[in-house]
Structure formats: C-alpha cells, structure tokens
Short mmCIF file of C-alpha atoms and ligand atoms in Angstrom, two decimals:
data_model
loop_
_atom_site.label_atom_id
_atom_site.label_comp_id
_atom_site.label_asym_id
_atom_site.label_seq_id
_atom_site.Cartn_x
_atom_site.Cartn_y
_atom_site.Cartn_z
CA MET A 1 0.22 -0.41 -0.20
CA LEU A 2 2.47 2.23 0.98
CA SER A 3 4.70 1.45 -2.11
CA VAL A 4 1.63 1.94 -4.05
CA SER A 5 1.42 5.71 -2.48
CA ARG A 6 4.96 6.16 -3.18
CA THR A 7 4.41 5.14 -7.38
CA PHE A 8 1.55 7.60 -7.35
CA LEU A 9 3.26 10.25 -5.78
CA THR A 10 6.10 9.71 -7.93
CA GLN A 11 3.88 10.18 -11.03
CA ALA A 12 2.06 13.44 -9.92
CA LYS A 13 5.26 15.00 -8.85
CA ARG A 14 6.28 14.13 -12.50
CA SER A 15 3.15 14.85 -14.59
CA PHE A 16 2.71 18.50 -12.64
CA HIS A 17 6.55 19.45 -13.92
CA SER A 18 6.29 18.21 -17.06
CA SER A 19 4.66 20.92 -18.46
CA SER A 20 7.94 22.39 -18.60
CA ALA A 21 10.54 20.49 -20.78
CA ALA A 22 14.07 20.05 -19.36
CA PHE A 23 16.35 22.79 -20.25
CA LEU A 24 18.22 22.43 -23.27
CA LYS A 25 21.89 20.23 -23.32
CA VAL A 26 24.99 19.49 -24.66
CA GLY A 27 23.84 16.70 -27.22
CA ASP A 28 20.20 17.64 -27.53
CA CYS A 29 18.62 17.83 -30.90
CA ILE A 30 17.26 21.12 -31.83
CA PRO A 31 13.28 19.87 -31.36
CA ASN A 32 11.13 20.49 -35.17
CA VAL A 33 9.13 23.19 -33.52
CA GLU A 34 7.68 26.03 -36.17
CA VAL A 35 8.72 29.43 -36.61
CA GLN A 36 8.86 32.05 -39.37
CA GLY A 37 10.71 33.33 -41.28
CA SER A 38 10.32 36.99 -43.28
CA SER A 39 6.49 36.29 -43.25
CA PRO A 40 4.06 33.93 -41.15
CA ALA A 41 3.55 32.56 -44.31
CA GLU A 42 7.48 31.34 -45.04
CA THR A 43 7.32 28.64 -41.99
CA TYR A 44 10.39 26.25 -41.16
CA LYS A 45 10.76 23.31 -38.64
CA ALA A 46 13.68 24.58 -36.83
CA GLY A 47 15.11 20.99 -36.59
CA GLU A 48 14.88 20.37 -40.14
CA LEU A 49 16.20 23.98 -40.68
CA LEU A 50 19.51 23.13 -38.24
CA GLY A 51 19.60 19.64 -38.85
CA ASP A 52 21.15 20.09 -42.81
CA LYS A 53 23.90 23.05 -41.83
CA LYS A 54 27.16 21.14 -41.06
CA ARG A 55 27.93 24.15 -38.29
CA ALA A 56 25.42 26.63 -37.73
CA ILE A 57 24.95 28.95 -34.62
CA LEU A 58 21.11 29.63 -33.27
CA PHE A 59 20.96 32.61 -30.51
CA GLY A 60 18.10 34.06 -29.42
CA VAL A 61 16.94 37.52 -27.47
CA PRO A 62 15.02 38.82 -25.44
CA GLY A 63 13.67 41.13 -28.02
CA ALA A 64 13.86 42.85 -31.10
CA PHE A 65 14.54 46.35 -30.88
CA THR A 66 15.25 46.26 -27.33
CA PRO A 67 18.65 48.42 -26.44
CA GLY A 68 21.04 45.22 -26.14
CA CYS A 69 19.71 43.05 -28.59
CA THR A 70 20.04 45.91 -31.30
CA LYS A 71 23.18 47.94 -30.30
CA SER A 72 25.50 44.35 -29.46
CA HIS A 73 24.00 41.39 -29.85
CA LEU A 74 22.51 41.25 -33.32
CA PRO A 75 25.28 43.82 -34.83
CA GLY A 76 28.16 41.84 -33.36
CA TYR A 77 26.75 38.58 -35.29
CA ILE A 78 26.06 40.49 -38.47
CA LYS A 79 29.96 42.22 -38.28
CA GLN A 80 31.85 39.04 -37.44
CA ALA A 81 29.57 36.33 -40.24
CA ASP A 82 32.78 36.16 -42.18
CA ASP A 83 34.96 35.17 -39.24
CA LEU A 84 32.63 32.64 -38.11
CA LYS A 85 32.42 31.50 -41.52
CA ALA A 86 36.24 31.08 -41.67
CA LYS A 87 35.59 28.59 -38.68
CA GLY A 88 33.29 26.39 -40.82
CA VAL A 89 29.81 27.96 -39.68
CA ASP A 90 27.66 27.88 -42.45
CA PHE A 91 24.31 29.16 -41.47
CA ILE A 92 23.55 31.96 -38.35
CA ALA A 93 19.94 32.96 -37.10
CA CYS A 94 18.57 34.65 -34.50
CA VAL A 95 15.25 33.56 -32.48
CA SER A 96 12.80 35.97 -30.60
CA VAL A 97 9.62 35.16 -29.46
CA ASN A 98 8.28 38.62 -31.87
CA ASP A 99 5.63 38.33 -35.23
CA ALA A 100 7.66 38.07 -38.71
CA PHE A 101 6.90 41.67 -39.42
CA VAL A 102 8.79 42.77 -36.23
CA MET A 103 11.71 41.05 -37.11
CA ASN A 104 12.12 41.95 -40.53
CA ALA A 105 11.84 45.36 -39.91
CA TRP A 106 14.66 44.86 -36.49
CA GLY A 107 16.44 43.24 -39.08
CA GLU A 108 16.68 46.12 -41.52
CA SER A 109 16.89 48.66 -39.06
CA VAL A 110 20.40 47.24 -37.99
CA GLY A 111 21.55 46.66 -41.98
CA ASN A 112 21.26 42.58 -41.57
CA LYS A 113 22.04 41.81 -45.53
CA GLY A 114 21.31 38.19 -44.75
CA GLU A 115 24.40 37.48 -42.80
CA VAL A 116 21.98 36.58 -40.14
CA LYS A 117 18.58 34.75 -40.60
CA LEU A 118 16.10 36.03 -38.70
CA LEU A 119 13.13 33.42 -37.18
CA ALA A 120 10.30 34.99 -35.47
CA ASP A 121 8.63 32.71 -32.50
CA PRO A 122 5.65 34.67 -31.98
CA ALA A 123 3.93 32.44 -29.62
CA GLY A 124 6.95 31.39 -28.17
CA SER A 125 6.51 27.75 -28.66
CA LEU A 126 10.10 26.87 -29.31
CA ALA A 127 11.46 28.98 -26.39
CA LYS A 128 9.38 26.79 -24.49
CA ALA A 129 10.19 23.28 -25.78
CA LEU A 130 13.97 24.40 -25.49
CA ASP A 131 13.04 25.51 -21.99
CA LEU A 132 14.89 28.18 -22.81
CA ASN A 133 12.33 31.62 -21.82
CA PHE A 134 11.67 33.38 -18.62
CA ASP A 135 9.19 35.36 -17.27
CA ALA A 136 9.55 39.04 -19.04
CA THR A 137 5.80 40.03 -18.14
CA GLY A 138 6.60 43.41 -16.29
CA VAL A 139 9.09 44.59 -18.91
CA LEU A 140 8.22 43.02 -22.35
CA GLY A 141 4.34 41.81 -21.63
CA ASN A 142 4.93 38.14 -21.86
CA HIS A 143 7.90 35.12 -22.09
CA ARG A 144 10.82 35.65 -23.85
CA TYR A 145 14.13 34.06 -24.61
CA LYS A 146 16.63 33.86 -21.79
CA ARG A 147 19.27 35.51 -24.18
CA PHE A 148 21.59 32.39 -25.23
CA ALA A 149 23.82 30.91 -27.78
CA ALA A 150 24.70 27.56 -29.26
CA VAL A 151 26.57 26.05 -31.19
CA VAL A 152 24.72 23.15 -33.74
CA GLU A 153 26.34 20.88 -35.85
CA ASN A 154 24.04 18.90 -37.77
CA GLY A 155 20.49 19.36 -36.06
CA VAL A 156 22.61 18.73 -32.50
CA VAL A 157 23.84 21.10 -30.07
CA LYS A 158 27.34 21.72 -29.67
CA LYS A 159 28.18 24.24 -27.46
CA LEU A 160 25.65 25.94 -25.11
CA PHE A 161 25.94 29.55 -23.94
CA VAL A 162 22.98 31.03 -21.79
CA GLU A 163 23.23 34.21 -20.12
CA PRO A 164 22.58 33.32 -16.41
CA ASP A 165 20.87 36.59 -15.55
CA ASN A 166 18.80 35.94 -18.68
CA THR A 167 18.98 39.05 -20.36
CA GLY A 168 23.59 40.01 -20.06
CA LEU A 169 25.39 40.62 -22.52
CA ASN A 170 28.45 37.99 -21.81
CA VAL A 171 28.86 34.20 -22.47
CA SER A 172 26.12 34.47 -25.82
CA LEU A 173 28.16 37.65 -27.40
CA VAL A 174 30.09 36.66 -31.08
CA GLU A 175 33.32 37.50 -28.79
CA ASN A 176 32.57 35.19 -26.66
CA VAL A 177 30.83 32.35 -29.27
CA ILE A 178 33.56 32.90 -31.61
CA LYS A 179 37.10 32.11 -29.25
CA GLN A 180 35.33 28.31 -28.57
CA LEU A 181 35.13 27.14 -32.00
C1 LIG B 201 18.04 44.14 -23.46
O1 LIG B 201 18.23 45.81 -23.39
O2 LIG B 201 18.13 43.97 -23.90
C2 LIG B 201 16.78 44.14 -22.82
C3 LIG B 201 16.33 45.23 -22.47
C4 LIG B 201 14.61 44.65 -21.53
C5 LIG B 201 14.23 43.64 -21.15
C6 LIG B 201 15.61 42.67 -21.90
C7 LIG B 201 16.07 42.73 -22.72
#
C-alpha cells in the first residue's frame, strides 16, 4: 500500500513538472517546432532547418528592438559573419518571441543583409520546447527567450551559452562564441 502511494506520488510529481521541458543541453537535437522567416507564410521546422547545416549558430534574444539586442547582440553576429564562416559556420540564425514583421523590420534597422537569418517565434513555442524562456511580463509583456547562443552541428547542440541572469550580454555574444569554435 505504501509503495503504491509512493509510486502515485512520484508519477503525480512528474506529470506536474512535465509542462516544462528539460533545459536544452549539449547533445540534444533542436526540436522540430515551427518558426517563421520573413513573413508568417514562410515557415520552417527548426530541427529540419538546422539539421542540414554542418555548423550553425542559433542565438536567442529577449526582444527585437530592445537596446542590448539591437546595439550589441545582433550587430555583433552580422559584423563577424565572415569570421564565423572562416571557422566553418555555414548558417547563423537569431530567434525571438516576436512576429515575423517585427523581426524583418528589426533586421533592416541594423543593416542585416542576410548574414543572420531572423526567425520569429511569435507564440514562444520553440522557446518553451527548449525551456529557454523566462517570464519577462513586467517589461516586455510575456515570456521571452533567455539570451543564449548555441553551436549546432547537423541539428545537434555542441556548445551552449546561456546568460545566467537571462538578459546579460556576456557568454552569448559573438566575441565569446567565436573563441570557443
Ligand atoms: C535589452 O536591452 O536587450 C533588454 C531590455 C529589457 C528587457 C530585456 C532585454
């Protein structure tokens, strides 16, 4: 009887926590959750999109047009796209919980000419699946990506840099990531 109760409690605990996926880690595949490109009609399964790239960088930002993302994070990857290419990076993508139109306008505003593929995750579905989201309701109105960067080879995460305070500009910046390649 006691063991039945324990089993029940363990299962109940697991199902309670199952709403949150496990935090993305090295060795994981990028899940096949749908994201958008330059318009809502341009859709990709994230796993497939990254799965056919030999070495990609996927970085996530709290929000398009926010100061840190606009002055540092995205421009850094645009400026150093050739340096990354020289290190075997054949695809750079940035994802945010924003709609595709906003992501497009953001890219134009910082002079992105396709060096970085901007991916919109408007409902935060990929962010949730990766468990790389945090509650930014007070500032940005909803859950957003923790600032992170991942080196992904053939769809598998090889290195992962997540800002410990969610929004800082340190480990996930191109200056750090390029040193790790
Ligand atoms: C930023 O500057 O990138 C930022 C600002 C507010 C919330 C999250 C990020």
